[in-house]
Short mmCIF file of C-alpha atoms and ligand atoms in Angstrom, two decimals:
data_model
loop_
_atom_site.label_atom_id
_atom_site.label_comp_id
_atom_site.label_asym_id
_atom_site.label_seq_id
_atom_site.Cartn_x
_atom_site.Cartn_y
_atom_site.Cartn_z
CA MET A 517 53.36 36.41 -24.18
CA ASP A 518 52.07 39.08 -21.88
CA GLU A 519 50.82 37.20 -18.83
CA ASN A 520 48.94 40.21 -17.56
CA ILE A 521 46.85 40.50 -20.72
CA ILE A 522 46.22 36.76 -20.79
CA ASN A 523 45.11 36.68 -17.19
CA GLN A 524 42.70 39.52 -17.74
CA ILE A 525 41.22 37.83 -20.83
CA ARG A 526 40.75 34.57 -18.91
CA GLU A 527 39.20 36.27 -15.90
CA LYS A 528 36.79 38.23 -18.03
CA ALA A 529 35.89 35.15 -20.07
CA LYS A 530 35.24 33.16 -16.92
CA GLU A 531 33.04 35.87 -15.48
CA LEU A 532 31.02 36.23 -18.69
CA LEU A 533 30.52 32.49 -19.17
CA SER A 534 29.74 31.56 -15.59
CA SER A 535 27.25 34.40 -15.21
CA GLY A 536 25.60 33.29 -18.43
CA THR A 537 26.11 36.74 -19.98
CA VAL A 538 27.48 35.16 -23.13
CA GLU A 539 27.17 31.77 -24.76
CA CYS A 540 30.66 31.72 -26.14
CA VAL A 541 33.93 33.63 -25.94
CA ILE A 542 35.76 33.89 -29.23
CA GLY A 543 39.45 34.35 -28.55
CA TYR A 544 42.83 32.83 -29.29
CA GLU A 545 44.48 29.64 -28.10
CA ALA A 546 47.90 28.12 -28.72
CA GLY A 547 48.12 26.28 -32.01
CA THR A 548 49.29 22.69 -32.24
CA ASP A 549 52.54 23.77 -33.90
CA GLY A 550 53.69 25.23 -30.59
CA MET A 551 54.64 28.49 -32.30
CA THR A 552 51.51 30.30 -33.36
CA SER A 553 48.03 30.93 -32.01
CA ARG A 554 44.69 30.14 -33.58
CA PRO A 555 41.06 31.12 -33.07
CA ALA A 556 39.33 29.44 -30.14
CA PHE A 557 35.66 29.14 -29.25
CA ILE A 558 35.19 28.77 -25.51
CA TYR A 559 31.78 27.65 -24.26
CA GLU A 560 32.59 26.49 -20.71
CA ALA A 561 34.03 28.57 -17.90
CA SER A 562 36.29 25.61 -17.12
CA ASP A 563 37.97 26.00 -20.51
CA VAL A 564 39.12 29.59 -20.17
CA GLU A 565 42.69 28.49 -19.40
CA ARG A 566 43.00 27.70 -23.08
CA LEU A 567 42.84 31.40 -23.96
CA VAL A 568 46.09 33.17 -24.82
CA PHE A 569 47.25 36.37 -26.45
CA ASP A 570 50.57 37.05 -28.15
CA ASN A 571 52.02 38.63 -31.26
CA THR A 572 50.90 35.74 -33.45
CA CYS A 573 47.23 36.55 -32.84
CA THR A 574 46.80 37.72 -36.41
CA HIS A 575 43.25 36.49 -37.11
CA ASN A 576 40.43 38.98 -37.29
CA LEU A 577 37.91 37.30 -34.99
CA ALA A 578 35.16 39.77 -35.94
CA THR A 579 34.67 37.52 -38.98
CA TYR A 580 33.17 34.81 -36.80
CA LEU A 581 30.43 37.04 -35.44
CA ILE A 582 28.50 36.59 -38.67
CA ASN A 583 27.79 32.96 -37.80
CA LYS A 584 27.06 33.69 -34.16
CA LYS A 585 24.08 35.95 -34.31
CA THR A 586 21.56 34.02 -32.24
CA ASN A 587 22.98 34.27 -28.74
CA LYS A 588 25.22 36.82 -27.19
CA VAL A 589 28.92 36.16 -27.61
CA ALA A 590 32.11 37.83 -26.47
CA VAL A 591 34.96 38.44 -28.84
CA VAL A 592 38.61 39.38 -28.30
CA VAL A 593 39.68 42.11 -30.70
CA LYS A 594 42.74 44.07 -31.60
CA PRO A 595 42.15 47.71 -32.63
CA CYS A 596 42.07 46.84 -36.34
CA ASP A 597 39.57 44.03 -35.77
CA ALA A 598 37.48 46.42 -33.68
CA ARG A 599 37.02 48.56 -36.77
CA GLY A 600 35.62 45.42 -38.41
CA ILE A 601 32.98 45.25 -35.69
CA ASN A 602 31.97 48.81 -36.49
CA VAL A 603 31.66 47.89 -40.17
CA LEU A 604 29.40 44.96 -39.31
CA LEU A 605 27.33 47.11 -36.97
CA SER A 606 26.89 49.92 -39.49
CA GLU A 607 25.84 47.36 -42.10
CA ARG A 608 23.31 45.91 -39.64
CA GLN A 609 24.89 42.48 -39.76
CA ILE A 610 25.22 42.15 -36.03
CA GLU A 611 23.46 43.71 -33.07
CA ARG A 612 25.41 45.70 -30.53
CA GLU A 613 23.53 44.10 -27.60
CA LYS A 614 24.57 40.64 -28.72
CA VAL A 615 28.29 41.27 -28.78
CA TYR A 616 30.52 41.81 -25.80
CA VAL A 617 33.74 43.32 -27.07
CA ILE A 618 36.96 42.57 -25.19
CA GLY A 619 39.35 45.12 -26.66
CA ILE A 620 43.11 44.79 -26.39
CA VAL A 621 45.57 47.65 -26.55
CA CYS A 622 47.83 46.11 -29.14
CA GLN A 623 51.57 46.26 -29.70
CA GLY A 624 51.40 44.70 -33.13
CA VAL A 625 51.43 41.22 -34.62
CA VAL A 626 54.02 39.42 -36.70
CA PRO A 627 53.60 37.61 -40.02
CA VAL A 628 52.11 34.14 -39.47
CA SER A 629 51.98 31.31 -41.96
CA TRP A 630 51.64 27.54 -41.94
CA SER A 631 55.36 27.21 -41.37
CA GLY A 632 55.64 29.49 -38.34
CA SER A 633 55.89 33.16 -37.61
CA GLY A 634 58.20 36.05 -38.48
CA LYS A 635 59.92 38.57 -36.22
CA ASP A 636 59.30 41.90 -37.87
CA LEU A 637 55.85 43.48 -37.42
CA GLN A 638 53.20 43.08 -40.12
CA MET A 639 52.81 45.97 -42.53
CA ARG A 640 49.42 46.92 -41.10
CA CYS A 641 51.07 47.32 -37.69
CA LYS A 642 53.84 49.50 -39.08
CA LEU A 643 51.16 51.70 -40.58
CA CYS A 644 48.94 51.62 -37.50
CA ASN A 645 48.16 54.88 -35.75
CA GLN A 646 45.56 53.53 -33.42
CA HIS A 647 46.71 51.05 -30.81
CA ALA A 648 43.52 51.27 -28.74
CA PRO A 649 40.27 49.78 -30.05
CA VAL A 650 37.58 52.16 -31.34
CA ILE A 651 34.85 50.08 -29.73
CA TYR A 652 34.90 47.88 -26.64
CA ASP A 653 32.99 46.91 -23.53
CA PHE A 654 36.08 45.93 -21.59
CA LEU A 655 39.53 47.25 -22.33
CA ILE A 656 42.74 45.43 -21.53
CA GLY A 657 45.93 47.47 -21.47
CA GLU A 658 46.66 51.15 -21.11
CA PRO A 659 45.92 53.33 -24.12
CA ALA A 660 49.28 55.03 -24.54
CA VAL A 661 50.03 58.06 -26.68
CA GLU A 662 49.11 57.05 -30.20
CA PRO A 663 52.03 56.18 -32.41
CA VAL A 664 52.72 58.11 -35.58
CA PRO A 665 53.45 55.67 -38.38
CA THR A 666 56.75 56.32 -40.05
CA VAL A 667 55.70 54.70 -43.32
CA SER A 668 53.08 56.36 -45.51
CA PRO A 669 50.26 53.94 -46.21
CA TRP A 670 50.11 55.04 -49.82
CA THR A 671 53.76 54.64 -50.84
CA SER A 672 53.40 51.28 -52.55
CA VAL A 673 50.13 52.36 -54.16
CA ALA A 674 51.73 55.51 -55.57
CA GLU A 675 54.55 53.42 -56.96
CA MET A 676 52.09 51.21 -58.80
CA GLU A 677 50.11 54.23 -60.03
CA SER A 678 53.23 55.69 -61.59
CA LYS A 679 53.74 52.69 -63.87
CA SER A 680 52.56 52.67 -67.48
CA SER A 681 49.38 50.85 -68.47
CA ALA A 682 51.43 48.12 -70.10
CA GLU A 683 53.52 47.61 -66.98
CA LYS A 684 50.45 47.53 -64.77
CA THR A 685 48.73 45.03 -67.05
CA ASP A 686 51.78 42.87 -67.06
CA TYR A 687 52.22 43.03 -63.30
CA TRP A 688 48.63 42.19 -62.44
CA ASN A 689 48.36 39.49 -65.07
CA LYS A 690 51.37 37.77 -63.56
CA GLN A 691 49.80 38.03 -60.12
CA PHE A 692 46.29 36.99 -61.10
CA SER A 693 47.51 34.13 -63.24
CA LYS A 694 48.59 32.45 -59.99
CA CYS A 695 45.12 32.64 -58.42
CA ILE A 696 43.60 29.20 -57.91
CA ARG A 697 40.26 30.72 -56.90
CA CYS A 698 40.23 28.95 -53.59
CA TYR A 699 38.35 31.99 -52.15
CA ALA A 700 40.32 31.84 -48.93
CA CYS A 701 40.65 35.63 -49.25
CA ARG A 702 36.87 35.86 -49.11
CA GLN A 703 36.31 33.34 -46.34
CA VAL A 704 38.70 35.08 -44.00
CA CYS A 705 37.30 38.57 -44.55
CA MET A 706 34.77 40.01 -42.14
CA GLY A 707 33.32 42.10 -45.00
CA CYS A 708 32.66 39.11 -47.29
CA TYR A 709 29.56 37.77 -45.64
CA CYS A 710 27.22 37.57 -48.67
CA LYS A 711 25.08 34.44 -48.65
CA GLU A 712 25.43 34.40 -52.40
CA CYS A 713 28.72 35.67 -53.72
CA PHE A 714 28.78 36.99 -57.29
CA VAL A 715 31.57 34.58 -58.10
CA GLU A 716 29.34 31.55 -57.58
CA LEU A 717 26.37 32.77 -59.57
CA LEU A 718 25.71 30.70 -62.65
CA ASP A 719 23.03 32.82 -64.26
CA PRO A 720 24.36 35.29 -65.09
CA GLU A 721 27.77 33.81 -64.87
CA TRP A 722 30.13 36.63 -63.97
CA VAL A 723 33.19 34.52 -63.44
CA GLY A 724 33.53 31.41 -65.57
CA ILE A 725 34.95 28.17 -64.26
CA LYS A 726 37.47 28.08 -67.06
CA ILE A 727 41.06 28.15 -65.82
CA ASP A 728 42.09 31.46 -67.25
CA THR A 729 43.77 34.60 -66.03
CA SER A 730 40.93 36.79 -67.29
CA GLU A 731 38.46 34.91 -65.09
CA ASN A 732 40.80 35.28 -62.13
CA SER A 733 41.09 39.00 -62.85
CA MET A 734 37.31 39.38 -62.77
CA TRP A 735 37.26 37.75 -59.37
CA ASN A 736 40.11 39.77 -57.93
CA MET A 737 38.90 43.05 -59.33
CA ILE A 738 35.34 42.72 -58.09
CA ARG A 739 36.27 41.25 -54.73
CA ALA A 740 38.46 44.28 -54.10
CA PHE A 741 35.73 46.61 -55.34
CA HIS A 742 33.13 45.05 -53.04
CA LEU A 743 35.38 45.87 -50.11
CA SER A 744 35.98 49.47 -51.15
CA GLY A 745 35.16 51.80 -48.30
CA ARG A 746 34.56 48.72 -46.12
CA CYS A 747 37.99 47.11 -45.94
CA ILE A 748 39.63 47.82 -42.61
CA GLY A 749 43.06 46.83 -43.86
CA CYS A 750 43.54 43.85 -41.57
CA GLY A 751 45.58 42.18 -44.28
CA GLU A 752 44.16 38.74 -43.56
CA CYS A 753 43.09 38.16 -47.19
CA ALA A 754 46.65 38.55 -48.41
CA ARG A 755 48.00 36.49 -45.52
CA VAL A 756 45.87 33.47 -46.30
CA CYS A 757 46.36 33.63 -50.08
CA PRO A 758 48.24 30.40 -50.82
CA VAL A 759 49.96 31.90 -53.84
CA ASP A 760 50.95 35.25 -52.30
CA ILE A 761 48.98 37.62 -54.48
CA PRO A 762 49.50 41.10 -53.00
CA LEU A 763 45.81 41.73 -52.35
CA GLY A 764 46.73 44.54 -49.97
CA LEU A 765 48.06 46.55 -52.89
CA LEU A 766 44.59 46.40 -54.43
CA ASN A 767 42.69 47.06 -51.22
CA MET A 768 44.97 49.97 -50.37
CA LYS A 769 44.41 51.59 -53.73
CA LEU A 770 40.68 51.69 -53.07
CA ALA A 771 41.23 52.83 -49.50
CA LYS A 772 43.32 55.69 -50.87
CA GLU A 773 40.63 56.71 -53.35
CA VAL A 774 38.00 56.55 -50.64
CA ALA A 775 40.15 58.70 -48.36
CA GLU A 776 40.81 61.24 -51.09
CA HIS A 777 37.31 61.52 -52.49
CA PHE A 778 35.20 60.97 -49.42
CA GLU A 779 37.56 61.65 -46.52
CA TYR A 780 36.55 58.33 -45.11
CA ARG A 781 38.25 55.46 -43.36
CA ALA A 782 36.34 52.26 -42.76
CA GLY A 783 35.27 51.24 -39.29
CA LEU A 784 35.99 54.34 -37.26
CA SER A 785 32.35 54.58 -36.26
CA ALA A 786 29.30 52.33 -36.36
CA GLU A 787 27.06 55.33 -36.96
CA VAL A 788 28.39 56.38 -40.36
CA ARG A 789 27.41 54.74 -43.61
CA ALA A 790 30.10 53.39 -45.90
CA PRO A 791 30.82 55.86 -48.74
CA LEU A 792 29.17 53.73 -51.43
CA ALA A 793 26.02 53.36 -49.34
CA THR A 794 25.42 57.08 -49.26
CA PHE A 795 26.09 60.20 -51.33
CA ASN A 796 26.51 63.92 -51.20
CA LYS A 797 24.48 65.92 -53.70
CA GLU A 798 26.99 68.73 -53.84
CA GLU A 799 30.01 66.68 -54.92
CA ASN A 800 30.68 66.26 -58.64
CA LEU A 801 33.67 63.92 -58.50
CA GLY A 802 34.90 65.03 -61.88
CA ILE A 803 32.07 63.37 -63.82
CA GLY A 804 30.37 65.11 -66.71
CA GLU A 805 32.39 68.30 -66.67
CA MET B 1279 47.67 50.31 -86.12
CA SER B 1280 45.81 49.61 -89.30
CA VAL B 1281 43.65 52.42 -90.64
CA ASP B 1282 40.51 50.35 -90.61
CA TYR B 1283 40.75 49.45 -86.93
CA GLN B 1284 37.27 49.89 -85.51
CA PRO B 1285 37.04 49.89 -81.74
CA LYS B 1286 34.18 48.12 -80.03
CA ILE B 1287 32.50 50.38 -77.54
CA ILE B 1288 29.78 49.42 -75.12
CA GLY B 1289 27.40 52.17 -74.08
CA PHE B 1290 25.15 51.96 -71.04
CA LEU B 1291 22.44 54.54 -71.40
CA CYS B 1292 19.76 55.41 -68.91
CA ASN B 1293 16.32 54.86 -70.35
CA TRP B 1294 14.91 58.15 -69.05
CA CYS B 1295 17.48 60.55 -70.40
CA SER B 1296 20.54 59.51 -72.35
CA TYR B 1297 18.77 56.71 -74.22
CA ALA B 1298 16.07 59.18 -75.21
CA GLY B 1299 18.84 61.64 -76.10
CA ALA B 1300 20.40 59.04 -78.38
CA ASP B 1301 16.96 58.41 -79.84
CA MET B 1302 16.56 62.09 -80.50
CA ALA B 1303 19.92 62.18 -82.23
CA GLY B 1304 18.66 59.34 -84.41
CA THR B 1305 15.34 60.93 -85.31
CA SER B 1306 17.08 64.25 -86.01
CA ARG B 1307 19.41 62.29 -88.31
CA ILE B 1308 22.57 63.48 -86.62
CA THR B 1309 25.27 60.98 -87.51
CA TYR B 1310 27.75 59.55 -85.03
CA PRO B 1311 30.13 56.58 -85.12
CA SER B 1312 28.45 53.20 -85.12
CA ASN B 1313 31.17 51.71 -82.92
CA ILE B 1314 29.02 52.11 -79.87
CA ARG B 1315 26.72 49.19 -78.98
CA ILE B 1316 24.05 50.59 -76.77
CA ILE B 1317 22.58 48.77 -73.80
CA ARG B 1318 19.53 50.42 -72.30
CA VAL B 1319 19.39 50.44 -68.52
CA PRO B 1320 16.57 51.73 -66.31
CA CYS B 1321 18.92 54.12 -64.48
CA SER B 1322 22.64 54.80 -64.33
CA GLY B 1323 22.36 53.29 -60.86
CA ARG B 1324 21.66 49.96 -62.56
CA VAL B 1325 25.17 49.84 -63.97
CA ASP B 1326 26.88 47.45 -61.61
CA PRO B 1327 30.69 47.74 -61.77
CA LEU B 1328 30.51 44.05 -62.65
CA PHE B 1329 29.04 45.06 -66.03
CA ILE B 1330 31.99 47.32 -66.70
CA ALA B 1331 34.53 44.70 -65.69
CA LYS B 1332 32.76 42.09 -67.80
CA CYS B 1333 32.76 44.36 -70.88
CA PHE B 1334 36.50 44.80 -70.68
CA LYS B 1335 37.02 41.13 -69.96
CA GLU B 1336 35.05 40.16 -73.04
CA GLY B 1337 37.19 42.45 -75.16
CA ALA B 1338 35.44 45.82 -75.29
CA ASP B 1339 37.81 48.62 -76.28
CA GLY B 1340 35.86 51.23 -74.41
CA VAL B 1341 32.91 51.64 -72.05
CA PHE B 1342 30.71 54.73 -72.14
CA ILE B 1343 28.08 55.35 -69.50
CA ALA B 1344 25.51 58.12 -69.55
CA GLY B 1345 22.73 58.97 -67.14
CA CYS B 1346 20.43 61.77 -66.11
CA HIS B 1347 21.97 64.97 -64.81
CA PRO B 1348 22.35 65.07 -61.03
CA GLY B 1349 19.02 66.13 -59.62
CA ASP B 1350 17.09 64.73 -62.60
CA CYS B 1351 17.28 61.00 -61.91
CA HIS B 1352 13.90 59.36 -62.46
CA TYR B 1353 14.49 57.44 -59.26
CA VAL B 1354 15.68 60.61 -57.55
CA GLU B 1355 18.95 59.31 -56.13
CA GLY B 1356 20.18 56.57 -58.46
CA ASN B 1357 22.83 58.64 -60.17
CA TYR B 1358 24.11 60.09 -56.89
CA TYR B 1359 24.98 56.61 -55.69
CA ALA B 1360 26.19 55.58 -59.13
CA ARG B 1361 28.71 58.35 -59.59
CA ARG B 1362 30.52 57.34 -56.41
CA ARG B 1363 30.84 53.80 -57.73
CA PHE B 1364 31.88 55.00 -61.18
CA VAL B 1365 34.65 57.14 -59.85
CA LEU B 1366 36.11 54.33 -57.75
CA MET B 1367 35.71 51.81 -60.54
CA GLY B 1368 37.48 54.16 -62.95
CA SER B 1369 40.50 54.43 -60.68
CA LEU B 1370 40.55 50.69 -60.13
CA LEU B 1371 40.50 49.99 -63.88
CA GLU B 1372 43.34 52.40 -64.45
CA TYR B 1373 45.31 50.84 -61.61
CA LEU B 1374 44.94 47.43 -63.22
CA GLY B 1375 46.26 48.73 -66.52
CA ILE B 1376 43.19 49.78 -68.51
CA GLU B 1377 43.88 53.28 -69.85
CA LYS B 1378 41.52 55.84 -68.37
CA GLU B 1379 40.64 57.05 -71.89
CA ARG B 1380 38.76 53.79 -72.37
CA TYR B 1381 36.18 54.64 -69.76
CA GLN B 1382 33.88 57.65 -69.60
CA VAL B 1383 30.82 58.67 -67.60
CA GLU B 1384 28.61 61.56 -68.67
CA TRP B 1385 25.30 63.17 -67.87
CA VAL B 1386 23.08 63.54 -70.94
CA SER B 1387 19.43 64.58 -70.86
CA ALA B 1388 16.66 63.54 -73.25
CA SER B 1389 16.91 66.87 -75.05
CA GLU B 1390 20.67 66.70 -75.49
CA GLY B 1391 20.79 64.61 -78.66
CA LYS B 1392 23.48 66.80 -80.11
CA LYS B 1393 25.61 66.64 -76.99
CA PHE B 1394 25.27 62.86 -77.03
CA THR B 1395 26.61 62.55 -80.56
CA GLN B 1396 29.48 64.91 -79.80
CA LEU B 1397 30.48 62.99 -76.70
CA VAL B 1398 30.27 59.64 -78.44
CA SER B 1399 32.27 60.87 -81.44
CA ALA B 1400 35.00 62.30 -79.26
CA PHE B 1401 35.10 59.18 -77.12
CA THR B 1402 35.28 56.92 -80.15
CA ASP B 1403 38.16 58.94 -81.58
CA LYS B 1404 40.01 58.77 -78.31
CA VAL B 1405 39.58 55.01 -78.01
CA ALA B 1406 40.45 54.45 -81.66
CA GLY B 1407 43.61 56.50 -81.12
CA LEU B 1408 44.76 54.09 -78.44
CA GLY B 1409 44.57 51.19 -80.85
CA PRO B 1410 43.49 47.66 -79.97
CA ARG B 1411 43.89 46.58 -76.39
CA ALA B 1412 47.11 44.90 -75.48
CA GLU B 1413 47.20 41.13 -75.28
CA GLY B 1414 45.91 40.02 -71.89
CA GLN B 1415 44.85 43.50 -70.80
S1 SF4 C 2643 43.24 33.49 -51.67
FE1 SF4 C 2643 44.60 33.96 -53.40
S2 SF4 C 2643 44.49 32.16 -54.73
FE2 SF4 C 2643 42.73 32.03 -53.32
S3 SF4 C 2643 41.06 33.05 -54.44
FE3 SF4 C 2643 42.02 34.61 -53.17
S4 SF4 C 2643 43.53 35.59 -54.55
FE4 SF4 C 2643 42.97 33.62 -55.46
S1 SF4 C 2644 33.39 39.10 -53.06
FE1 SF4 C 2644 31.63 40.45 -53.05
S2 SF4 C 2644 29.86 39.14 -53.43
FE2 SF4 C 2644 31.55 37.82 -52.78
S3 SF4 C 2644 31.29 37.60 -50.56
FE3 SF4 C 2644 32.74 39.29 -50.92
S4 SF4 C 2644 31.46 41.12 -50.91
FE4 SF4 C 2644 30.09 39.35 -51.22
S1 SF4 C 2645 39.65 42.84 -47.74
FE1 SF4 C 2645 41.38 41.83 -46.70
S2 SF4 C 2645 42.38 43.48 -45.56
FE2 SF4 C 2645 40.33 44.20 -46.09
S3 SF4 C 2645 39.05 43.69 -44.34
FE3 SF4 C 2645 38.87 41.97 -45.80
S4 SF4 C 2645 40.46 40.51 -45.14
FE4 SF4 C 2645 40.92 42.47 -44.14
S1 FES C 2646 16.90 57.43 -64.10
FE1 FES C 2646 18.46 58.26 -65.36
S2 FES C 2646 20.15 58.17 -64.00
FE2 FES C 2646 18.58 57.43 -62.70
#
């Protein structure tokens, strides 16, 4: 744990709560397992000592802003989560004036599961080229020279692309057959805020309740599609999947297409519209040639 | 593959152009394969990627989508938005193991009855050539 970061978070939280600037500070506190951290909602200045920050702070707290729209709140974000705030702002889901962003210059987080945490950095951190948040009101840490990721983000995607149709079908069927449709991947995602999700509609029924791989595939395919050009690659969906479906491999494919076709990466700015929410008349995208 | 294998193809045609084009092909008595089951939509922008996924899930061998030429959309911008979705959906389908030959998007105007039949014939041949979809695809 970096005491300096923690102290700054606590001080800021105390100042914001006691001055009445915000109703709540969304941050991290130590989990009951003594090993990992968990999201914390601090309403009283006297509770700020609960706040911590370490390399198990994997959760994307921007997700919680969706249910905290009435009064101003503060939120602790890593650079990846900060891109999520931009996505929510550009989609008019939250108002800039109602969010106080405490940005952290991040050194990466480790894999976290119910049974503890790993040592190696998460894949998203190995790929990260932006250790300072893109949006903040208060910054903690010194923005250093940005790291150049040594791994290409598209390596695993390219590997999958090179397989035959039969191999791809086989691979994804094996993966999707495990899905128990718990929708944890949706609940944890800052981009999945729909009041009515397509998967729960009964008329028309897009995904049947039958226990069947094809129904699971519908869910997984469309969930990924709905996040195309919006997914910030936080990897939380895959982390919470109880049956370890590599959802990142799906999300990354769409991120790659979006980068190639539209030169776009989600969340870099709150002013730009997501690629599927806009168009360019001049492009032809290889259709109808 | 047996010689009498007949692929099932779902066609989403925009009411204002391609559907009229298909109509024109019909009234001009130009023949084209009857494998395509046409669903009329008010605009290519109405074709939610969910529709495409559902077609393949329910066993379609191919999905063909046609709308107004860029610049001619009855709702001005529908097809501009749609083509971005179609291109991403196409790559996603292929990534999940559905051959890209099973999916095609075209621009066909109301006066292009002939073009419509040519496109549909070629598409049907291509899909038929692939044979039935693999188990579980
Ligand atoms: S978290 Fe995993 S098992 Fe649950 S719905 Fe998502 S993909 Fe399926
Ligand atoms: S999967 Fe799609 S419909 Fe469901 S919550 Fe996410 S974005 Fe909304
Ligand atoms: S889809 Fe997954 S990786 Fe992308 S933003 Fe949502 S939770 Fe994060
Ligand atoms: S009306 Fe034909 S594509 Fe929009």
